[in-house]
Coordinates of C-alpha atoms (C1' of nucleotides) in Angstrom, one line a residue:
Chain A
X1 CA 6.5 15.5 30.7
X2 CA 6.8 14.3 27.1
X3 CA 10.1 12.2 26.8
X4 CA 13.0 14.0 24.2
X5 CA 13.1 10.9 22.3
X6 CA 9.5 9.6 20.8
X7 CA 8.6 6.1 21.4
X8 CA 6.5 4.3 19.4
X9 CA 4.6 0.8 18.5
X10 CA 3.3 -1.6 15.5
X11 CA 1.0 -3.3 17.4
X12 CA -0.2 -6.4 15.4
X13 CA -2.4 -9.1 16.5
X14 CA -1.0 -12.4 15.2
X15 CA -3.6 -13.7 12.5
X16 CA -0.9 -15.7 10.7
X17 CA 0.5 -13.2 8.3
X18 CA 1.2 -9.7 7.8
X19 CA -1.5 -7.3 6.0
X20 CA 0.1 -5.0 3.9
X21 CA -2.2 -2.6 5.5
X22 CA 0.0 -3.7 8.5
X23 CA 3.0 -3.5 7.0
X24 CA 2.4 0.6 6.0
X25 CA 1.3 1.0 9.7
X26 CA 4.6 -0.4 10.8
X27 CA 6.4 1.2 8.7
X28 CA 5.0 4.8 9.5
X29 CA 5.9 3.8 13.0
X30 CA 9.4 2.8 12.1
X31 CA 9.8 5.4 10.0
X32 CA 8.8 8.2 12.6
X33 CA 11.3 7.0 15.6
X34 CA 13.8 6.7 12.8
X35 CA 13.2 10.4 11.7
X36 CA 13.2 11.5 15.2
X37 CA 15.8 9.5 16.7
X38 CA 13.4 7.7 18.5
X39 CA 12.6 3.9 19.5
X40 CA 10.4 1.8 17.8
X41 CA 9.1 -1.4 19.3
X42 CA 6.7 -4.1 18.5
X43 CA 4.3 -5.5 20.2
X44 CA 2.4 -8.6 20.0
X45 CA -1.6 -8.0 21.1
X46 CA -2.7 -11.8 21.0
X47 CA -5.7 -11.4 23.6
X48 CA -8.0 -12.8 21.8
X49 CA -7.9 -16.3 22.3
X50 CA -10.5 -17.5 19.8
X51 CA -8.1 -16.9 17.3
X52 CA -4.7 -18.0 18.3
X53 CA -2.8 -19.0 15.4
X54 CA 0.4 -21.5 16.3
X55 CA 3.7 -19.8 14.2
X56 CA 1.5 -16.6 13.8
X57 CA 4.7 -14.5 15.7
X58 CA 7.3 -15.9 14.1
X59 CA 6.3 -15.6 10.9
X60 CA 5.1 -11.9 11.9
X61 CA 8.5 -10.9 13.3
X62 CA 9.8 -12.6 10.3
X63 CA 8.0 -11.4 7.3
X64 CA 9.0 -7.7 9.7
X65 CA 12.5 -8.3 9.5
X66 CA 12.2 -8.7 5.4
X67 CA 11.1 -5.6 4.8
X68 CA 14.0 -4.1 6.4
X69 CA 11.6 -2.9 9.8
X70 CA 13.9 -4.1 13.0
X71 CA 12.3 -3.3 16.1
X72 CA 14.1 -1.7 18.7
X73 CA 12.0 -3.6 21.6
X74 CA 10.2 -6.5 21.2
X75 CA 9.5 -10.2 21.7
X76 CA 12.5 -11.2 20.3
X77 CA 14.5 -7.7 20.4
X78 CA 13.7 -7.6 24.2
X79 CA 14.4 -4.6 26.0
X80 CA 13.1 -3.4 29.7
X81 CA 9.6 -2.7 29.2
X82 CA 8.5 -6.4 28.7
X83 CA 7.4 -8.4 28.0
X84 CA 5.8 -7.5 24.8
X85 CA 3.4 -9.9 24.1
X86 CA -0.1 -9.1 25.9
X87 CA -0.7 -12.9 26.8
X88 CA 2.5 -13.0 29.2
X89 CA 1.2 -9.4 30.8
X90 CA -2.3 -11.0 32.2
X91 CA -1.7 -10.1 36.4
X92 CA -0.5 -6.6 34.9
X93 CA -3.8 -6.0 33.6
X94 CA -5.5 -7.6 36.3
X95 CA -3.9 -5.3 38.7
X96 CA -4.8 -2.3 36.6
X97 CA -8.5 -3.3 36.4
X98 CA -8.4 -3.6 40.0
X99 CA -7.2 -0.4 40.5
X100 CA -10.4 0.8 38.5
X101 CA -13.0 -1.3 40.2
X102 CA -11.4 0.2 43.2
X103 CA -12.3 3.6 42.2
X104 CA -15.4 2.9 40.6
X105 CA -14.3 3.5 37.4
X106 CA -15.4 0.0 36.6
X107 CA -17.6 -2.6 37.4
X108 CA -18.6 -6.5 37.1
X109 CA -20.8 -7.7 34.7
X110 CA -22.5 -10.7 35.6
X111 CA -24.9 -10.8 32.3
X112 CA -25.0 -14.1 30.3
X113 CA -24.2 -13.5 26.5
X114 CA -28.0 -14.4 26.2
X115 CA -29.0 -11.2 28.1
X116 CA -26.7 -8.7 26.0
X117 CA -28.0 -10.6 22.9
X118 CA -32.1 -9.5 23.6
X119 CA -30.9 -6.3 25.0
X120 CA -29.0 -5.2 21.8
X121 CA -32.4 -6.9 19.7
X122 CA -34.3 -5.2 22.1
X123 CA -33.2 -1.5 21.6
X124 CA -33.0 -2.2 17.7
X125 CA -36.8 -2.6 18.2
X126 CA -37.4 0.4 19.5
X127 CA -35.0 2.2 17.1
X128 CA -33.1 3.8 19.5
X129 CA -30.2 6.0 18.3
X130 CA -27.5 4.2 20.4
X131 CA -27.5 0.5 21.2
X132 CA -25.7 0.4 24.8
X133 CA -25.2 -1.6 27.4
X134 CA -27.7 -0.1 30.3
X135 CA -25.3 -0.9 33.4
X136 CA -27.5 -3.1 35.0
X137 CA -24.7 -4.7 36.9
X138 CA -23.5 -1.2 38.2
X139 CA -26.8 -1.3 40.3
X140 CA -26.3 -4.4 41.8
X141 CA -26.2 -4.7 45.6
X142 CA -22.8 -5.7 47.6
X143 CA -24.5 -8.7 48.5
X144 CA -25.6 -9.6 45.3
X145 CA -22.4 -9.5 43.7
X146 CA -20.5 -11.6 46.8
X147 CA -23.6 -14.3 45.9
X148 CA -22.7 -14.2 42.2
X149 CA -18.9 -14.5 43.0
X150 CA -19.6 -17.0 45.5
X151 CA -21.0 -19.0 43.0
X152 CA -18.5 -18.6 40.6
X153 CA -21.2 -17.2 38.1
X154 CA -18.7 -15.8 35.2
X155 CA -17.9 -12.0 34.8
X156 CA -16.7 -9.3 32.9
X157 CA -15.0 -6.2 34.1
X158 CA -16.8 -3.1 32.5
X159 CA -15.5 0.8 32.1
X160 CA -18.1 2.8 33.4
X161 CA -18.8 5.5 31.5
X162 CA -20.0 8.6 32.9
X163 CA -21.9 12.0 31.2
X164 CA -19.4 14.7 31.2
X165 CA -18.0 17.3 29.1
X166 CA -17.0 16.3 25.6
X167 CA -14.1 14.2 24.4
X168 CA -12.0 16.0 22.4
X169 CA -8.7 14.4 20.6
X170 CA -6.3 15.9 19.0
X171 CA -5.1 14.1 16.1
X172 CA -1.8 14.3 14.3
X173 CA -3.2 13.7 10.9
X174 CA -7.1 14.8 11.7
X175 CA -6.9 17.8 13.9
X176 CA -9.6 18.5 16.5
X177 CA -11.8 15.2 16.7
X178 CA -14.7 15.6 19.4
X179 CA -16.9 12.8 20.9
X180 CA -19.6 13.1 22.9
X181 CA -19.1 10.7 26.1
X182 CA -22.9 9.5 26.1
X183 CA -21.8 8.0 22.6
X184 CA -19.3 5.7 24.5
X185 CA -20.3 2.3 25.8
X186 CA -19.3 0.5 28.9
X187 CA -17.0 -1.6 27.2
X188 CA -15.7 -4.7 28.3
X189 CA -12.0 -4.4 29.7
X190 CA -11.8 -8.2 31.0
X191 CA -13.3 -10.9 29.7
X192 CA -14.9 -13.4 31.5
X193 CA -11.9 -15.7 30.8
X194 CA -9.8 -13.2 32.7
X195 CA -8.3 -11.8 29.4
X196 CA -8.1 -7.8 28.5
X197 CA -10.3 -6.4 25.6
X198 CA -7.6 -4.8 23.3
X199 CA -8.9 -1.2 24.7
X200 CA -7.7 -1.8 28.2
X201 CA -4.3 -3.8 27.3
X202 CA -3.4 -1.2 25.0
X203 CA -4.0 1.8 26.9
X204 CA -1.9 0.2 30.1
X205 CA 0.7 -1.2 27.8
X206 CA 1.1 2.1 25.7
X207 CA 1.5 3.6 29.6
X208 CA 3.7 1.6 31.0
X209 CA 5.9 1.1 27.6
X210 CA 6.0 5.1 27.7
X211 CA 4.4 5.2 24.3
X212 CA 4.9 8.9 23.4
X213 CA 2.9 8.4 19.9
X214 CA -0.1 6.2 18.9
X215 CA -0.1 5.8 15.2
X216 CA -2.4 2.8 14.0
X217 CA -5.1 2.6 11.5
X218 CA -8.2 4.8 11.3
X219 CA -10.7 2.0 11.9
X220 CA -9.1 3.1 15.7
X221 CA -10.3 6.5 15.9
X222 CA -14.0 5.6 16.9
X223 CA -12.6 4.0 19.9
X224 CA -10.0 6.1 20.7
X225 CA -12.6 8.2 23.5
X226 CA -12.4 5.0 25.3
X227 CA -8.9 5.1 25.5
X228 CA -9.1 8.8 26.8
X229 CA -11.6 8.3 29.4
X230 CA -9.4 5.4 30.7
X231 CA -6.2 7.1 30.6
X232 CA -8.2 10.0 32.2
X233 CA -9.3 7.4 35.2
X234 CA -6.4 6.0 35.6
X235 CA -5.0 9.6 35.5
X236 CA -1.8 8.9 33.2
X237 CA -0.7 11.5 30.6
X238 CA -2.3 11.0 27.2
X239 CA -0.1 10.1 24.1
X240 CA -0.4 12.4 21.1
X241 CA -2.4 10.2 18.4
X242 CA -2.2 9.5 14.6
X243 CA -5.0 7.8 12.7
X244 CA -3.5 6.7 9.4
X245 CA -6.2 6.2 6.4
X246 CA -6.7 3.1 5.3
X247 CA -5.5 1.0 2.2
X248 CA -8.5 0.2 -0.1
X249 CA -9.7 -2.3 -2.5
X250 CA -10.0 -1.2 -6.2
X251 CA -14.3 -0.4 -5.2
X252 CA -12.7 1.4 -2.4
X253 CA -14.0 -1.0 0.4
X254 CA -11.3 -1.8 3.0
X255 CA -8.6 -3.9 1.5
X256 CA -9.4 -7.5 1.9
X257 CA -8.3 -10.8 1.3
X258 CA -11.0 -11.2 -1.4
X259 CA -9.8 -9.3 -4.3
X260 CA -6.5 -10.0 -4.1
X261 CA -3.3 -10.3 -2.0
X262 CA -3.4 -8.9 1.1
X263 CA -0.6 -10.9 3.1
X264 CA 3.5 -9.5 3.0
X265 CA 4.3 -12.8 2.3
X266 CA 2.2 -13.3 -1.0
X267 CA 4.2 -10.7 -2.7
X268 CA 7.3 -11.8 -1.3
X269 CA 6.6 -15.3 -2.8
X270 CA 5.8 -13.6 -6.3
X271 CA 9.2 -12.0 -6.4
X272 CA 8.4 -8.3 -5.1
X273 CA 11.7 -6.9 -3.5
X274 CA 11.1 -5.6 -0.5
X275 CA 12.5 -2.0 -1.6
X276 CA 9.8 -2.1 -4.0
X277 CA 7.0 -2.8 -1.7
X278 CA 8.1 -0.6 1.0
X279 CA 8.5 1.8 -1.7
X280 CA 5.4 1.5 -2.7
X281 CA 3.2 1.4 0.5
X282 CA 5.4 4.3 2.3
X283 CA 3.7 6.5 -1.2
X284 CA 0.1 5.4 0.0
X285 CA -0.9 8.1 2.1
X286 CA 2.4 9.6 1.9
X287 CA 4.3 12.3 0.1
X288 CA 7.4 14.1 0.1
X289 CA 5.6 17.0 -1.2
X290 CA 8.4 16.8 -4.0
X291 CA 8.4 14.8 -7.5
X292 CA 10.5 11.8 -6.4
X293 CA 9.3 8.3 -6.5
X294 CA 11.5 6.2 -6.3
X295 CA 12.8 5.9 -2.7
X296 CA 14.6 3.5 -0.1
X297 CA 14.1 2.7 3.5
X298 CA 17.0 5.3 4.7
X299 CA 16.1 8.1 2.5
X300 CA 12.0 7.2 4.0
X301 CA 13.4 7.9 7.1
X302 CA 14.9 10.8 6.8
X303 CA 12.1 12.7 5.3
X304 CA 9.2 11.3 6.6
X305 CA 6.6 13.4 8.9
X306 CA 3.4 12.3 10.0
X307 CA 1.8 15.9 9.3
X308 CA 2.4 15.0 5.7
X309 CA 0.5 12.4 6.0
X310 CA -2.9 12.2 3.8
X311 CA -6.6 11.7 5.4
X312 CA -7.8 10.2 2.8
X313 CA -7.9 6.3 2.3
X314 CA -5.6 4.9 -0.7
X315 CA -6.1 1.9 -3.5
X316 CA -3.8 -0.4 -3.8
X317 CA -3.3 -0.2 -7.2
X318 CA -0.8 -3.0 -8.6
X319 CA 0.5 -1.2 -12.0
X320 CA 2.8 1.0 -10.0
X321 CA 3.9 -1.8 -8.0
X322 CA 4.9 -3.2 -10.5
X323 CA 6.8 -0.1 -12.1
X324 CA 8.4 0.0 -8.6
X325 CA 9.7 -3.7 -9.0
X326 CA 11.0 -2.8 -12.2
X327 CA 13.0 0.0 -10.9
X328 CA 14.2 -1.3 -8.1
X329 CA 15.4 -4.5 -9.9
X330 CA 17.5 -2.2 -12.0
X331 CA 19.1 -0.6 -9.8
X332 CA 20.8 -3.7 -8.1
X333 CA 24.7 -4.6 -8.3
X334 CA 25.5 -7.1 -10.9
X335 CA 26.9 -9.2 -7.9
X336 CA 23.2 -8.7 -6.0
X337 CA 21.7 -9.7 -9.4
X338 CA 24.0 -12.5 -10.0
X339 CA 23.8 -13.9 -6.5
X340 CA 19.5 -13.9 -6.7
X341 CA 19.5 -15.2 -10.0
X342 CA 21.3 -17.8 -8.9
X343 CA 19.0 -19.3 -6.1
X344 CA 15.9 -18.4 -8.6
X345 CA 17.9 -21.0 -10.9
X346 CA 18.1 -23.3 -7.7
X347 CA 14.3 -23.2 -7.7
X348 CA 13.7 -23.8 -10.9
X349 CA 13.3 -26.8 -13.5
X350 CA 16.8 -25.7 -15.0
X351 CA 18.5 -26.3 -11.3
X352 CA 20.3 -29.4 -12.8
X353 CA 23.1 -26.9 -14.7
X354 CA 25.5 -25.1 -12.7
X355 CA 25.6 -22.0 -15.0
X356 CA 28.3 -20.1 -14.1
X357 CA 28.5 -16.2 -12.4
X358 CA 29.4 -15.5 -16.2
X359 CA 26.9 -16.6 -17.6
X360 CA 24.0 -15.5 -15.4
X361 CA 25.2 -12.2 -15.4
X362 CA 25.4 -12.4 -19.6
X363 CA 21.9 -13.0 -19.7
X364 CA 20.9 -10.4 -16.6
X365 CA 22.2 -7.7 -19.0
X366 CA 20.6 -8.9 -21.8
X367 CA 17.5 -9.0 -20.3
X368 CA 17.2 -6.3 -17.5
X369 CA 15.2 -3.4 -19.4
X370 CA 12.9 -6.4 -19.8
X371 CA 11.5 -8.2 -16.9
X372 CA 9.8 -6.8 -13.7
X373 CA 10.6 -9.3 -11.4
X374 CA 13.1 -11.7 -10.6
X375 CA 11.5 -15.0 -12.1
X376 CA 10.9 -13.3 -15.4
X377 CA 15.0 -13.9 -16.5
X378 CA 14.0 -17.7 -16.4
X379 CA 10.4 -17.7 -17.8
X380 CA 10.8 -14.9 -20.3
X381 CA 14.5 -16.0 -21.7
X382 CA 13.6 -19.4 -21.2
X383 CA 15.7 -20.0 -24.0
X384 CA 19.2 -19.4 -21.9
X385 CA 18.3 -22.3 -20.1
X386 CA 16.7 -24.5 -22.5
X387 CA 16.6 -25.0 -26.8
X388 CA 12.9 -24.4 -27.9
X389 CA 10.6 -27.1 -28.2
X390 CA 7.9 -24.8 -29.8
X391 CA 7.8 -22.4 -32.1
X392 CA 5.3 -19.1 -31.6
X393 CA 3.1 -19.6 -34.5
X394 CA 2.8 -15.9 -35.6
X395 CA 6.1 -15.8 -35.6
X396 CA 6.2 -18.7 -37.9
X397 CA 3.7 -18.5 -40.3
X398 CA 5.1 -14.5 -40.9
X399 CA 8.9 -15.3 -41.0
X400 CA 9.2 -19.0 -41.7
X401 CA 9.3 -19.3 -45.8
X402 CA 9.3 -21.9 -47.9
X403 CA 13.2 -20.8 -48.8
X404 CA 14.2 -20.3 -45.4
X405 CA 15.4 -23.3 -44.3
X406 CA 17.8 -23.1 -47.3
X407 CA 19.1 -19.9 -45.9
X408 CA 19.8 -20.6 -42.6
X409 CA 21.5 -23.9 -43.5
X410 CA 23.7 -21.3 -45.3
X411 CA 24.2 -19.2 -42.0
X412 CA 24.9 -22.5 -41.0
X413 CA 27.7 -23.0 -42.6
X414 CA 29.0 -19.4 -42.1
X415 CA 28.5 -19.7 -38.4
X416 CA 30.7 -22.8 -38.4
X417 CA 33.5 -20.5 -39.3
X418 CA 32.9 -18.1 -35.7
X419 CA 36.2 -18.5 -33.5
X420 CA 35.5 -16.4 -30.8
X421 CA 31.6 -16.7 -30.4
X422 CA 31.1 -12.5 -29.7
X423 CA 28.4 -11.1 -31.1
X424 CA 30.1 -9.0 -33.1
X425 CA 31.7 -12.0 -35.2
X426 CA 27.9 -13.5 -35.6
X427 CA 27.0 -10.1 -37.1
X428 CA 29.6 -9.9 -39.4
X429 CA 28.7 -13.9 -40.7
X430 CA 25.0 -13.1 -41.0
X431 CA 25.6 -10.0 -42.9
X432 CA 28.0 -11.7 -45.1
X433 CA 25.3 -14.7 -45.7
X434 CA 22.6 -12.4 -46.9
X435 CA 25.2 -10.9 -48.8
X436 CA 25.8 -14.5 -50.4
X437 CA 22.1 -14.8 -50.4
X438 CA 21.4 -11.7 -52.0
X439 CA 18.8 -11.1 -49.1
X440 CA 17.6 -8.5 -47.0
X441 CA 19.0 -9.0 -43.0
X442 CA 15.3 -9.1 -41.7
X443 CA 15.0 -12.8 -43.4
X444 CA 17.8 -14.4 -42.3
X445 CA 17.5 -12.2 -38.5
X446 CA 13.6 -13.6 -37.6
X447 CA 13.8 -16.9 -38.4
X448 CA 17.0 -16.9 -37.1
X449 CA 15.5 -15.4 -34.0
X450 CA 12.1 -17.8 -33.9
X451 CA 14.7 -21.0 -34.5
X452 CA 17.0 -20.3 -31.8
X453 CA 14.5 -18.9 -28.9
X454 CA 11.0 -19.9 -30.1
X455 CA 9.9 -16.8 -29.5
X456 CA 10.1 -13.1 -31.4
X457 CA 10.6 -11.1 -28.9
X458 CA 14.1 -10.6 -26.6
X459 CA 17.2 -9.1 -27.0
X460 CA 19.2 -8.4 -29.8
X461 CA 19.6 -11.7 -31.9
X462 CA 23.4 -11.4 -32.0
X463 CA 23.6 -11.2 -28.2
X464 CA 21.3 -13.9 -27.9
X465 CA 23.8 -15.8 -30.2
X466 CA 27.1 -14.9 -28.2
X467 CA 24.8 -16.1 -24.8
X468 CA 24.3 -19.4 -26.0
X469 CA 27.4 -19.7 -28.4
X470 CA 28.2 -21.2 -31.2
X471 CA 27.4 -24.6 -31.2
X472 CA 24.3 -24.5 -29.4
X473 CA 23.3 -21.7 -32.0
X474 CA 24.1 -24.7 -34.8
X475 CA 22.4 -27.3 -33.3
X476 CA 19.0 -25.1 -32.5
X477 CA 19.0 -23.9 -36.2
X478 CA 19.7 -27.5 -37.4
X479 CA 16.6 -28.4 -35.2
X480 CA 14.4 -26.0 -36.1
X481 CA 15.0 -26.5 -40.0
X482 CA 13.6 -30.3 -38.9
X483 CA 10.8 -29.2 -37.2
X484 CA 9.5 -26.6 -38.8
X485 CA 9.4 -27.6 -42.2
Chain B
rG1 C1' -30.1 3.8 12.7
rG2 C1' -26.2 6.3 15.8
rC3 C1' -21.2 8.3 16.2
rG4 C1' -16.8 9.5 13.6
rC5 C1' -13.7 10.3 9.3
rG6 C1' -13.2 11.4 4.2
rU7 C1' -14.1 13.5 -1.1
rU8 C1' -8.1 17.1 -6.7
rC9 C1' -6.9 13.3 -13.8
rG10 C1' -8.7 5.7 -14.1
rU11 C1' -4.9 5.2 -9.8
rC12 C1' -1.1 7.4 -6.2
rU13 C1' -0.5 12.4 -5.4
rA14 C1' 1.4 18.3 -5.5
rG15 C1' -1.3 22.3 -3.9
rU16 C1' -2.1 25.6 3.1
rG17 C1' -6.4 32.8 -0.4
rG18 C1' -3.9 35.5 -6.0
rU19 C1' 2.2 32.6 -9.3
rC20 C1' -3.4 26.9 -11.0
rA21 C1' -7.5 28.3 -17.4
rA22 C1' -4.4 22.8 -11.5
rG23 C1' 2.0 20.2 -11.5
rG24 C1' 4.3 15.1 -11.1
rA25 C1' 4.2 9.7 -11.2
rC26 C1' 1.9 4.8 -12.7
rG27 C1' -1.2 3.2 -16.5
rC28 C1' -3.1 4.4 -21.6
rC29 C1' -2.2 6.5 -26.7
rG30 C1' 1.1 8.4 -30.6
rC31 C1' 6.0 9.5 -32.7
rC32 C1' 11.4 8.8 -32.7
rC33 C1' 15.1 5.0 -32.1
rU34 C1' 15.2 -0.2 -34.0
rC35 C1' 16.5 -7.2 -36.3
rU36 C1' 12.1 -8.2 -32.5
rC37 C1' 10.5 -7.2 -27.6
rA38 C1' 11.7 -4.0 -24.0
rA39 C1' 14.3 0.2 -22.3
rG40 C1' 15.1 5.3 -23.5
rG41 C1' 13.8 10.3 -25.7
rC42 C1' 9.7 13.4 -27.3
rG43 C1' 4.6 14.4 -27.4
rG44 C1' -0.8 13.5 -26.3
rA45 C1' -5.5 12.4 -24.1
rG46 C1' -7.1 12.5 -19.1
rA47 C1' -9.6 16.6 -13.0
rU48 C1' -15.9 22.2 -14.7
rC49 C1' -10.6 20.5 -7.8
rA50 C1' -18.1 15.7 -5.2
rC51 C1' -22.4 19.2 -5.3
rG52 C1' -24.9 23.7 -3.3
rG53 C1' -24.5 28.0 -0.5
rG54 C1' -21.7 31.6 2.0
rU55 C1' -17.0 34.7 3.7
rU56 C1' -13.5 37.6 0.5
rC57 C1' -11.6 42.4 -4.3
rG58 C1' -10.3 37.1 -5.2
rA59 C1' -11.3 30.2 -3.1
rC60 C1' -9.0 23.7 -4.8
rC61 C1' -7.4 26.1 -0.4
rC62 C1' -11.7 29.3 5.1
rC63 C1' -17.2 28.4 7.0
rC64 C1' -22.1 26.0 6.6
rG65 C1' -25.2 22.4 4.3
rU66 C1' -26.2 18.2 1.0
rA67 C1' -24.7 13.9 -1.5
rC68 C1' -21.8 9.9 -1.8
rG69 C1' -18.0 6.6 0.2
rC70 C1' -15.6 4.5 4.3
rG71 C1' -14.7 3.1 9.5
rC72 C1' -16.7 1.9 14.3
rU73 C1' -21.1 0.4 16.7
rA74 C1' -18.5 -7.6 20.1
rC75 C1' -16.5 -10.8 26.3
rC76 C1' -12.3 -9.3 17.7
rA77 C1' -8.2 -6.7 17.2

RNA sequence: GGCGCGUUCGUCUAGUGGUCAAGGACGCCGCCCUCUCAAGGCGGAGAUCACGGGUUCGACCCCCGUACGCGCUACCA
């Protein structure tokens, strides 16, 4: 009977980092027992031995447990179903092959690599439609297989596929999906080092971890008859399935480490917030149905539904990400701000100063309808931080004039005269100056602008000027008249 | 090759037979604001709904075919 409360699974293997691809597929998963009160756990399917990664789980649970996506069971959660990493579960699947061989649902394979090799050549000779294995071990003789065993001659356990009336699954997302069971292969369940194939671990793990729901990635769906016809042998109830589409590269080939970031933990070291990139890959083959964009993890969860779901792949495209950054950044507490500006100082070349809460938050507000990410309050407004060195040369060679360091060693002067360094005080001294000067405001405000910050673009000069005070406004003007003329 | 899945503006998407000569968002362009750069406001370009047949009074929405794309086709997941 299906269980009131869904349970679900991400069920990574552990390559060394998290795909974002991975990251959507977990959070669909979390998002789903969320919405329906259900438990999501996580899973570690390291069965593959070739590519056993030391740290690979940590830093998988880890990168997780950024992004806000706490499993409910797991490796490190615990809970009673474990445990929950496939290499700890070996007798259990054992046992479970067994139980197959037993009722001839399987078989062993005693066929060297070699042999499969030719065989697979060997039908791509003769063009035939399927390349299959031909069960030439299911027709060996009891005695025959006690003389292999004997011998210790290596083995595989394979699924014995037999003709029968189509395989029909009923996807979430896809609908109706049918498969025809002379399509399906004997696959291997164990491998000769005594290790399940993912197919048989996940269908006895999903079973015994009363997996109500499979959602993973599309690139499952071809397999999933396999998984049908075993939970069929084995006679357990079938979980309902989702096949999510798949995130794409910008040529719409499966997204890859070759044209860009792929790992969780490349954006996180660029400065993405994590409600910007869950944001943005929950939107990826998902949609409210409504106009809103800009969402957080609780408000996901609430209306989420796999129905909604899209069955189309999605590109990744980075523009919006970016947007999403943006937003996100904005919408932080001046104490958040404050408090992550603070370690990005740490980080930086500037980490010698202690610049106080004060001041960080000064220049957050000056510059927070201008950066995207978090780094960009040091490398844009550099200038908070550090007096110019350089000067942009557009800038220059449009505002710089052969008068101007005349005037500003009149603002100079005027500035000298600021008590209480607020912007509105520096205003009232410039505007007096180009009074004095008989001059326009624009050619006392951009040099003024390109002498204090280097640059031309930024805030408003007079907040600029109350940031970085008085005297340092002085000195960099006094600087700048040396250098630049 | 076989099997499976998919196809609405550049991108993410809304749309479940008439309200769609297709709506929103990102990006792009223009105007306003303005000391600059942003932000913000306003506006614009941008999709013959892959193509061809049906079904229907009527199709982006249903059916069939074709094309193209993608996935799987391992003792990898």
């Amino acid at each position: 009977m299906i269980n009131e409360f869904p349970r679900v699974r991400f069920a990574p293997s552990p390559t060394g980092y998290l795909h974002v691809g991975g990251l959507r597929t977990a959070l669909y998963n979390y998002l789903f027992a969320k919405k329906n009160k259900g438990i999501f756990i996580l899973r570690i399917e390291d069965t593959d031995r070739n590519r056993f990664v030391e740290g690979a789980v940590d830093n998988l649970i880890d990168t997780l447990n950024w992004a806000g996506l706490m499993a409910d069971e797991g490796p490190k959660s615990g809970g009673e179903y474990g445990p929950y990493i496939q290499s700890k579960r070996l007798d259990i699947y054992q046992k479970y092959a067994n139980e197959l061989l037993g009722k001839g649902h399987a078989y062993r394979c005693f066929c060297t690599s070699e042999r499969l090799g030719n065989l697979r050549e060997e039908q791509k000779k003769l063009k035939l439609p399927q390349a299959k294995y031909d069960k030439h071990c299911l027709n060996l003789s009891k005695d025959e297989i006690n003389k292999y065993l004997e011998n210790k001659i290596p083995f595989t356990i394979r699924l014995n596929v037999k003709p029968g009336n189509k395989i029909i699954i009923d996807d979430i997302i896809r609908g109706r999906v049918e498969f025809d069971p002379s399509t399906v292969d004997d696959q291997v369940l164990i491998k000769s080092d005594g290790y399940p194939t993912y197919h048989l671990a996940n269908v006895v793990d999903d079973h015994l971890m009363k997996i109500t729901h499979v959602i993973r990635g599309e690139e499952w769906l071809s397999s999933t008859p396999k998984h049908v016809l075993l939970y069929n042998y084995f006679e357990w109830e079938i979980p309902a399935f989702a096949h999510l589409p798949l995130l794409l590269n910008s040529d719409g080939s499966k997204l890859s480490k070759r044209q860009g970031d792929v790992a969780v933990e490349d954006y996180r070291t660029k400065g993405y917030l994590k409600e910007a990139l869950i944001n943005f890959v929950a939107l990826l083959g998902w949609s409210a149905g409504d106009n809103q964009e800009l969402y957080y993890l609780n408000e996901l969860a609430e209306k989420f539904s796999l129905e909604r779901v899209q069955k189309s792949g999605s590109i990744f495209n980075i523009d919006k990400l970016n947007w999403l950054n943006f937003e996100h950044l904005r919408k932080k507490t001046d104490a958040e701000l404050v408090s992550m500006l603070k370690d990005e100082v740490s980080k930086s070349e500037y980490d010698a100063v202690d610049y106080s809460d004060e001041y960080l938050l000064k220049v957050i507000h000056a510059m927070i309808e201008r950066v995207n990410f978090l780094s960009e309050f040091i490398t844009k407004s550099f200038y908070f931080f550090i007096a110019p060195t350089e000067f942009e040369e557009t800038s220059r060679l449009k505002n710089w004039k052969p008068e101007t360091p005349n005037h500003l060693q009149r603002l100079c002067d005027n500035f000298e005269n600021v008590l209480n360094n607020t912007k509105e005080e520096f205003e009232v001294s410039l505007a007096k100056t180009s009074e004095e000067l008989g001059i326009g405001k624009g050619k006392l405000i951009h040099p003024l602008r390109l002498a204090v910050s280097g640059v031309s673009g930024g805030p408003g000069i007079y907040e600029i000027l109350e940031i970085i005070g008085k005297e340092e406004t002085v000195n960099r003007i006094k600087s700048a008249i040396e250098k630049l003329s």
